[in-house]
Amino acid sequence: MTNTNEQTGGCLCGAVRYQTTGEMRDIVACHCRQCQKTSGHFVAATQVAIKDIQIQGSQALHWYPSSLTAKRAFCKECGSNLFWQKDTLQISIFAGTLDQPSGLSLTKHIFVADKADYYDLVDNLPKFDQFDI
Ligand SMILES: [Zn+2]
Ligand SMILES: [Zn+2]
């Protein structure tokens, strides 16, 4: 299921807000070490085309280069993790920052091989050791 309606969201303090207008990918949960460290648990994210998102308060965002190929953005005021970006065409939006209802569903788990040991994945969704390929 994808949500093609306009969707809004933002950080905890409200310094960063965003609107999307295009198709949104369903939610993917990533259990890699970088997502564990930056989120405090694991990351659940949707993804949209860069052309389909407008960000207000982007001066409050700090983009951290979390790997050689990807960067993550958090709010400098409240620390909320908002975005992950690997190329210039798509941007991932951390699902917890979406205003409710999102109309989206969690559909898969990736980087399960790196999952922390203190929780189990008990749903029946597809699980991939790394990327979903
Ligand atoms: Zn904030
Ligand atoms: Zn990850």
PDB file of N, CA and C and ligand atoms in Angstrom, residues 10-16 60 74-80 82, ligand 1:
ATOM      1  N   GLY A  10       7.097  16.510  10.982  1.00  0.00           N
ATOM      2  CA  GLY A  10       8.102  17.418  11.497  1.00  0.00           C
ATOM      3  C   GLY A  10       8.765  16.862  12.735  1.00  0.00           C
ATOM      4  N   CYS A  11       9.691  17.649  13.267  1.00  0.00           N
ATOM      5  CA  CYS A  11      10.448  17.228  14.448  1.00  0.00           C
ATOM      6  C   CYS A  11       9.660  17.512  15.720  1.00  0.00           C
ATOM      7  N   LEU A  12      10.216  17.134  16.849  1.00  0.00           N
ATOM      8  CA  LEU A  12       9.529  17.284  18.127  1.00  0.00           C
ATOM      9  C   LEU A  12       9.282  18.737  18.485  1.00  0.00           C
ATOM     10  N   CYS A  13      10.249  19.608  18.249  1.00  0.00           N
ATOM     11  CA  CYS A  13      10.106  21.009  18.684  1.00  0.00           C
ATOM     12  C   CYS A  13       9.381  21.867  17.659  1.00  0.00           C
ATOM     13  N   GLY A  14       9.233  21.366  16.431  1.00  0.00           N
ATOM     14  CA  GLY A  14       8.515  22.117  15.414  1.00  0.00           C
ATOM     15  C   GLY A  14       9.387  23.036  14.565  1.00  0.00           C
ATOM     16  N   ALA A  15      10.688  23.073  14.826  1.00  0.00           N
ATOM     17  CA  ALA A  15      11.577  23.924  14.019  1.00  0.00           C
ATOM     18  C   ALA A  15      11.658  23.444  12.576  1.00  0.00           C
ATOM     19  N   VAL A  16      11.523  22.130  12.384  1.00  0.00           N
ATOM     20  CA  VAL A  16      11.553  21.554  11.037  1.00  0.00           C
ATOM     21  C   VAL A  16      10.184  20.951  10.740  1.00  0.00           C
ATOM     22  N   ALA A  60      17.530  24.512  10.501  1.00  0.00           N
ATOM     23  CA  ALA A  60      17.625  23.829  11.794  1.00  0.00           C
ATOM     24  C   ALA A  60      18.101  22.387  11.645  1.00  0.00           C
ATOM     25  N   PHE A  74      19.225  15.531  11.411  1.00  0.00           N
ATOM     26  CA  PHE A  74      18.477  15.663  12.657  1.00  0.00           C
ATOM     27  C   PHE A  74      18.302  17.137  12.983  1.00  0.00           C
ATOM     28  N   CYS A  75      17.320  17.431  13.829  1.00  0.00           N
ATOM     29  CA  CYS A  75      17.043  18.806  14.228  1.00  0.00           C
ATOM     30  C   CYS A  75      18.068  19.248  15.266  1.00  0.00           C
ATOM     31  N   LYS A  76      18.710  20.382  15.008  1.00  0.00           N
ATOM     32  CA  LYS A  76      19.728  20.884  15.925  1.00  0.00           C
ATOM     33  C   LYS A  76      19.116  21.348  17.241  1.00  0.00           C
ATOM     34  N   GLU A  77      17.822  21.632  17.244  1.00  0.00           N
ATOM     35  CA  GLU A  77      17.170  22.101  18.460  1.00  0.00           C
ATOM     36  C   GLU A  77      16.761  20.952  19.375  1.00  0.00           C
ATOM     37  N   CYS A  78      16.071  19.971  18.811  1.00  0.00           N
ATOM     38  CA  CYS A  78      15.470  18.928  19.665  1.00  0.00           C
ATOM     39  C   CYS A  78      16.082  17.545  19.438  1.00  0.00           C
ATOM     40  N   GLY A  79      16.920  17.401  18.412  1.00  0.00           N
ATOM     41  CA  GLY A  79      17.598  16.130  18.195  1.00  0.00           C
ATOM     42  C   GLY A  79      16.803  15.089  17.435  1.00  0.00           C
ATOM     43  N   SER A  80      15.591  15.414  17.018  1.00  0.00           N
ATOM     44  CA  SER A  80      14.791  14.428  16.282  1.00  0.00           C
ATOM     45  C   SER A  80      15.500  13.989  15.010  1.00  0.00           C
ATOM     46  N   LEU A  82      15.211  12.835  11.346  1.00  0.00           N
ATOM     47  CA  LEU A  82      14.153  13.072  10.352  1.00  0.00           C
ATOM     48  C   LEU A  82      14.389  12.382   9.023  1.00  0.00           C
TER      49      LEU A  82
HETATM   50 ZN    ZN B   1      13.224  20.152  16.421  1.00  0.00          ZN
END
